[in-house]
mmCIF file of C-alpha atoms in Angstrom:
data_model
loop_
_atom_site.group_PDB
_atom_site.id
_atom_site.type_symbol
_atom_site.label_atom_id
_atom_site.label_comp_id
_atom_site.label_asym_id
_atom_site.label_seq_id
_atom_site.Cartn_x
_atom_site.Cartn_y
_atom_site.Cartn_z
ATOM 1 C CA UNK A 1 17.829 19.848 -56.437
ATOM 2 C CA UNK A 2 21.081 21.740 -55.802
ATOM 3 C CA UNK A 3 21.408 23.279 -52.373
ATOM 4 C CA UNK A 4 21.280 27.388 -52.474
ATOM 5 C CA UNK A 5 25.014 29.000 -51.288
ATOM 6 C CA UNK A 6 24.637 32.028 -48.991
ATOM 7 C CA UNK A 7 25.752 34.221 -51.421
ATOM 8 C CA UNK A 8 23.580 33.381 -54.249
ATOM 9 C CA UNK A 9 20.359 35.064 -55.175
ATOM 10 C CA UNK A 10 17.621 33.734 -52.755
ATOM 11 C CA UNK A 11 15.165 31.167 -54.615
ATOM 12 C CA UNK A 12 12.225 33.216 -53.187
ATOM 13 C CA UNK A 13 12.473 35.827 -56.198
ATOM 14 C CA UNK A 14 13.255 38.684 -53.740
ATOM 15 C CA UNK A 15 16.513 39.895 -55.230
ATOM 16 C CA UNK A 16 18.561 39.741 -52.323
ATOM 17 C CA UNK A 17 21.246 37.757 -51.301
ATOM 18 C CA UNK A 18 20.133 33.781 -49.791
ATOM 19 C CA UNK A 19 22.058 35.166 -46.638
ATOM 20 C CA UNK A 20 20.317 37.972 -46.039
ATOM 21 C CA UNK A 21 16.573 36.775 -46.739
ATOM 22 C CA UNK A 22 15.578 33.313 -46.345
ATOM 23 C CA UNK A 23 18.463 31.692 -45.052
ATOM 24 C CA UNK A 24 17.647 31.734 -41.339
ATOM 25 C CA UNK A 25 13.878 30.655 -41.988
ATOM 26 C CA UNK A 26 15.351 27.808 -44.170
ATOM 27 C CA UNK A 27 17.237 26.319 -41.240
ATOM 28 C CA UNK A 28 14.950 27.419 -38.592
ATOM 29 C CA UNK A 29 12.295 24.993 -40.887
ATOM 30 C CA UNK A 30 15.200 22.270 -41.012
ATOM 31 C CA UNK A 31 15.656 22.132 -37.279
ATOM 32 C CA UNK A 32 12.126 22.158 -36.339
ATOM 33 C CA UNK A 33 11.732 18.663 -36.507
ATOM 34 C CA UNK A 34 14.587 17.934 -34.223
ATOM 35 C CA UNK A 35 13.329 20.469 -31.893
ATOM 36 C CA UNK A 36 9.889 19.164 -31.656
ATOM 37 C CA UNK A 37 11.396 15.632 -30.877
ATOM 38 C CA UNK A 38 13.712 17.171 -28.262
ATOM 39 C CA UNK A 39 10.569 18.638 -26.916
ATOM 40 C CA UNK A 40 8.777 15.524 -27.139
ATOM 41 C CA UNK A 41 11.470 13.734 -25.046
ATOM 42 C CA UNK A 42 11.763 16.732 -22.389
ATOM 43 C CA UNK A 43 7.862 15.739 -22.017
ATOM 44 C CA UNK A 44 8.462 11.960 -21.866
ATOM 45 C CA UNK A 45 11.036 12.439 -19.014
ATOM 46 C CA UNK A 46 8.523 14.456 -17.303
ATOM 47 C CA UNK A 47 6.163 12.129 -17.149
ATOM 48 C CA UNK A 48 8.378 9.519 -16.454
ATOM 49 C CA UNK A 49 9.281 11.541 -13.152
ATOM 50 C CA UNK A 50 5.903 12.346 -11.898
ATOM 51 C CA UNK A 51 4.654 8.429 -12.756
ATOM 52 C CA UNK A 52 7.511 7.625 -10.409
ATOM 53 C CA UNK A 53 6.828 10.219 -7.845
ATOM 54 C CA UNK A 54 3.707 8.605 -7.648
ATOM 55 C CA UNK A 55 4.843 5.255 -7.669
ATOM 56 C CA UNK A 56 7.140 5.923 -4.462
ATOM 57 C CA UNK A 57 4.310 7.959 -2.934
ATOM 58 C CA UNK A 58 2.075 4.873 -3.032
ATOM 59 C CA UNK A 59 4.690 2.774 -2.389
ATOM 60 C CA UNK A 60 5.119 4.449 0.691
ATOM 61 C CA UNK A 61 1.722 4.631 1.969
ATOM 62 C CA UNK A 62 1.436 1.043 1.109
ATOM 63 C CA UNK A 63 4.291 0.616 3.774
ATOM 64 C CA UNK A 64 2.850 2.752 5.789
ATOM 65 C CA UNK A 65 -0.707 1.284 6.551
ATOM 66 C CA UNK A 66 1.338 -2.744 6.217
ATOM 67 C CA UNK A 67 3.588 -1.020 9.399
ATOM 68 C CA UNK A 68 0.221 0.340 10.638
ATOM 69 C CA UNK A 69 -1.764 -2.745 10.121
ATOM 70 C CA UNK A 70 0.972 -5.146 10.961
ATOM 71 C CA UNK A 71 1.439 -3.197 14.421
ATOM 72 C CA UNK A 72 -2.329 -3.743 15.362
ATOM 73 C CA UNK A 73 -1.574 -7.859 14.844
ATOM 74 C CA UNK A 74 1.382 -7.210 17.127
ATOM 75 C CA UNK A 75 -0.475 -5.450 20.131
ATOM 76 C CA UNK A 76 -3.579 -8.125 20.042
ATOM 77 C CA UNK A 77 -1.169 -10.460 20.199
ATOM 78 C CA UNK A 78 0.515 -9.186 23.350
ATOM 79 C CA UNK A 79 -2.387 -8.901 24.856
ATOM 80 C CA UNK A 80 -2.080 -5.131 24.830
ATOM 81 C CA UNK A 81 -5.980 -4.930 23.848
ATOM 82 C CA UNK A 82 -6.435 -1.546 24.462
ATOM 83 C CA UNK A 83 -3.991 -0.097 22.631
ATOM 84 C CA UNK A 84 -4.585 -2.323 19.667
ATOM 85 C CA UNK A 85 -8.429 -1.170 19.678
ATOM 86 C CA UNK A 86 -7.219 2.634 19.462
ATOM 87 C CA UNK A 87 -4.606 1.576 16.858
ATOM 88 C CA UNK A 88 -7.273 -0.324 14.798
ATOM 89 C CA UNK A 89 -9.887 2.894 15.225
ATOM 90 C CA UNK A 90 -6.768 4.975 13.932
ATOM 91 C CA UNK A 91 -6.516 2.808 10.892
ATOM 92 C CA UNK A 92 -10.146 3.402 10.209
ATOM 93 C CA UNK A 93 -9.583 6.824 10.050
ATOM 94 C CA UNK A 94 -6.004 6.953 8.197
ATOM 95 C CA UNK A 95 -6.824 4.259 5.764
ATOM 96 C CA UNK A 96 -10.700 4.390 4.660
ATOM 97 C CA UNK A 97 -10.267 2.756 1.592
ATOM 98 C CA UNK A 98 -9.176 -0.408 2.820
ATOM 99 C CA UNK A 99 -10.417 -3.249 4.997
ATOM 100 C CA UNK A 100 -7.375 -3.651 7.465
ATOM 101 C CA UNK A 101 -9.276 -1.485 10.154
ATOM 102 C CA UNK A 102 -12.440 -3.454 10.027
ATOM 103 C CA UNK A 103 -10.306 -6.527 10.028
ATOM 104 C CA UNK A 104 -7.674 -5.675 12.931
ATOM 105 C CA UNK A 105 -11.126 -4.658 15.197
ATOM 106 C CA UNK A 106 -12.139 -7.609 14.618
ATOM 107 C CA UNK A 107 -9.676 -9.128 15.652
ATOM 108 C CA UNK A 108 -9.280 -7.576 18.954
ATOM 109 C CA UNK A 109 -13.326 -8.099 19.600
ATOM 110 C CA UNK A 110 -12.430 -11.903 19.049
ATOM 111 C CA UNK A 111 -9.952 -11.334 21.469
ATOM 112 C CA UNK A 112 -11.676 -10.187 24.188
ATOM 113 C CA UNK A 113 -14.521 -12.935 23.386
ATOM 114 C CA UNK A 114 -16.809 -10.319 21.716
ATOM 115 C CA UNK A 115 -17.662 -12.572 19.253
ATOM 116 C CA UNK A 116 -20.538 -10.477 17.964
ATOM 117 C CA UNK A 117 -18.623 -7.226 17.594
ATOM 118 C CA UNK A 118 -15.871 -9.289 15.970
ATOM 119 C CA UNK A 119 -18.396 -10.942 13.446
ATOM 120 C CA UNK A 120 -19.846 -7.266 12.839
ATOM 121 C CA UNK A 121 -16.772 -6.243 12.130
ATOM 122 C CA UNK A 122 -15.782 -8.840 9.756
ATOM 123 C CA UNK A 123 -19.812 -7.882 7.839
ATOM 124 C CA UNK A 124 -17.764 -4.967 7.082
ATOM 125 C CA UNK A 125 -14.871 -6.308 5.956
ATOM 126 C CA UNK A 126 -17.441 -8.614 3.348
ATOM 127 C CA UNK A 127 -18.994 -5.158 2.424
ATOM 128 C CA UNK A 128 -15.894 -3.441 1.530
ATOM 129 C CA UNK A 129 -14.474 -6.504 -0.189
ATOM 130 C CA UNK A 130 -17.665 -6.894 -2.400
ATOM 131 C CA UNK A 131 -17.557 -3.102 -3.004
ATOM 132 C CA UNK A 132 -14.196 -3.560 -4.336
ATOM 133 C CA UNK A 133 -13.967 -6.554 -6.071
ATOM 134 C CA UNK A 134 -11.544 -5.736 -8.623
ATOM 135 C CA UNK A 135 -9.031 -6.117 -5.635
ATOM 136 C CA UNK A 136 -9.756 -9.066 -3.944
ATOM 137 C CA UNK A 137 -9.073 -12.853 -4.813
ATOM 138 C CA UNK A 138 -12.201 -15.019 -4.693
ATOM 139 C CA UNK A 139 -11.364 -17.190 -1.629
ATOM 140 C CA UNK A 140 -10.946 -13.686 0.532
ATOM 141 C CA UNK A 141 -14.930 -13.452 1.374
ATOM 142 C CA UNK A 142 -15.251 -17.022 1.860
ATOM 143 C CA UNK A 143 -12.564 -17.097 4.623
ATOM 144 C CA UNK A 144 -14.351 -13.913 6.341
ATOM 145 C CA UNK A 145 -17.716 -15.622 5.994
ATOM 146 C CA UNK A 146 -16.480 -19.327 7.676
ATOM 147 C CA UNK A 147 -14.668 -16.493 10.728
ATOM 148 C CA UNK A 148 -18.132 -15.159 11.128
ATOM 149 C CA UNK A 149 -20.410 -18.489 11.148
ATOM 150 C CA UNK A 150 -17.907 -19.492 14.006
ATOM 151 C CA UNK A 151 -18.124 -16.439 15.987
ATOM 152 C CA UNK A 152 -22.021 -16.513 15.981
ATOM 153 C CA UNK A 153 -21.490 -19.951 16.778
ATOM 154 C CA UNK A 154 -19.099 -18.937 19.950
ATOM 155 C CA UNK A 155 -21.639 -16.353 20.834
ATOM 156 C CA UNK A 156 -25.010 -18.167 21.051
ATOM 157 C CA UNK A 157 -22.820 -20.760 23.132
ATOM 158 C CA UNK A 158 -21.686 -17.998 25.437
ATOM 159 C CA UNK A 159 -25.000 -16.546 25.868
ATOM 160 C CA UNK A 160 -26.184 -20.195 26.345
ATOM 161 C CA UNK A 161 -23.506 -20.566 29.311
ATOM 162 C CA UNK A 162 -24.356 -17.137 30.681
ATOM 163 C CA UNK A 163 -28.572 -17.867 30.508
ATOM 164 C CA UNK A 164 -27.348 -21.593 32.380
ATOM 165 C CA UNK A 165 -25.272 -19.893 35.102
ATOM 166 C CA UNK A 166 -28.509 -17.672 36.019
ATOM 167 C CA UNK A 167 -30.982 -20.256 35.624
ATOM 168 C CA UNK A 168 -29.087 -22.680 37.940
ATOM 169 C CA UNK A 169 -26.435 -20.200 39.954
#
């Protein structure tokens, strides 16, 4: 079909000129689907920026709680015990959806030979990982569970040692 000139009589039966009646609909109905695509895009890019915002958000909490969590190691390790308790508390409270505060007091109970509080502690850890199992490899339990049979077993021999030092001291 030929294409209507601007000057010639608009194909819409109105009498007037193409120019003065339908041209501007015409074209406004030929760039519509360009438009819609450009608006399309302007959407995709939007996205595409607030995905990412929230990629480097989590990103940086991630780092965040590692630094956190990483520092507690640090402090038990330095014998700092104190400090690493409150740090390991704090994680609790920052970081609830994760194990790393169970785990890090823990850690400092089994350094200051509270081997029950440590093995509680670790209970907890088992908890959250089977509450969450969608994020946890298989093995992870089973190395929690081996910490704790060992801990009971350091505990009963303390007590055993402590009951033996009355009985006899």
């Amino acid at each position: 079909m030929p294409k209507t000139g601007r000057n010639d009589p608009c194909p819409c039966g109105s009498g007037k000129k193409y120019k003065h009646c339908c041209l501007e609909k015409d074209r406004a109905a030929d760039l519509a689907p360009a438009i819609a695509q450009g608006v399309r895009l302007q959407a995709q890019q939007a996205d595409h920026a607030a995905q990412r915002k929230e990629y480097e958000a989590a990103l940086q909490q991630a780092q965040a709680l590692d630094a956190a969590s990483n520092a507690v190691v640090d402090l038990v390790h330095a014998g700092r015990l104190d400090e690493a308790e409150h740090a390991a508390r704090e994680l609790l409270v920052r970081y609830p959806e994760v194990h790393d505060g169970y785990d890090r007091l823990g850690m400092v109970h089994e350094a200051r030979a509270q081997f029950r509080d440590a093995a509680d502690c670790y209970r907890k850890v088992i908890e959250f990982t089977r509450a969450n199992p969608e994020d946890y490899d298989a093995g992870f339990v089973d190395s929690f569970l081996e910490r704790i049979v060992k801990l009971e077993a350091c505990a009963t021999e303390a007590e055993r040692a402590v009951n033996d030092a009355n009985r006899f001291g």
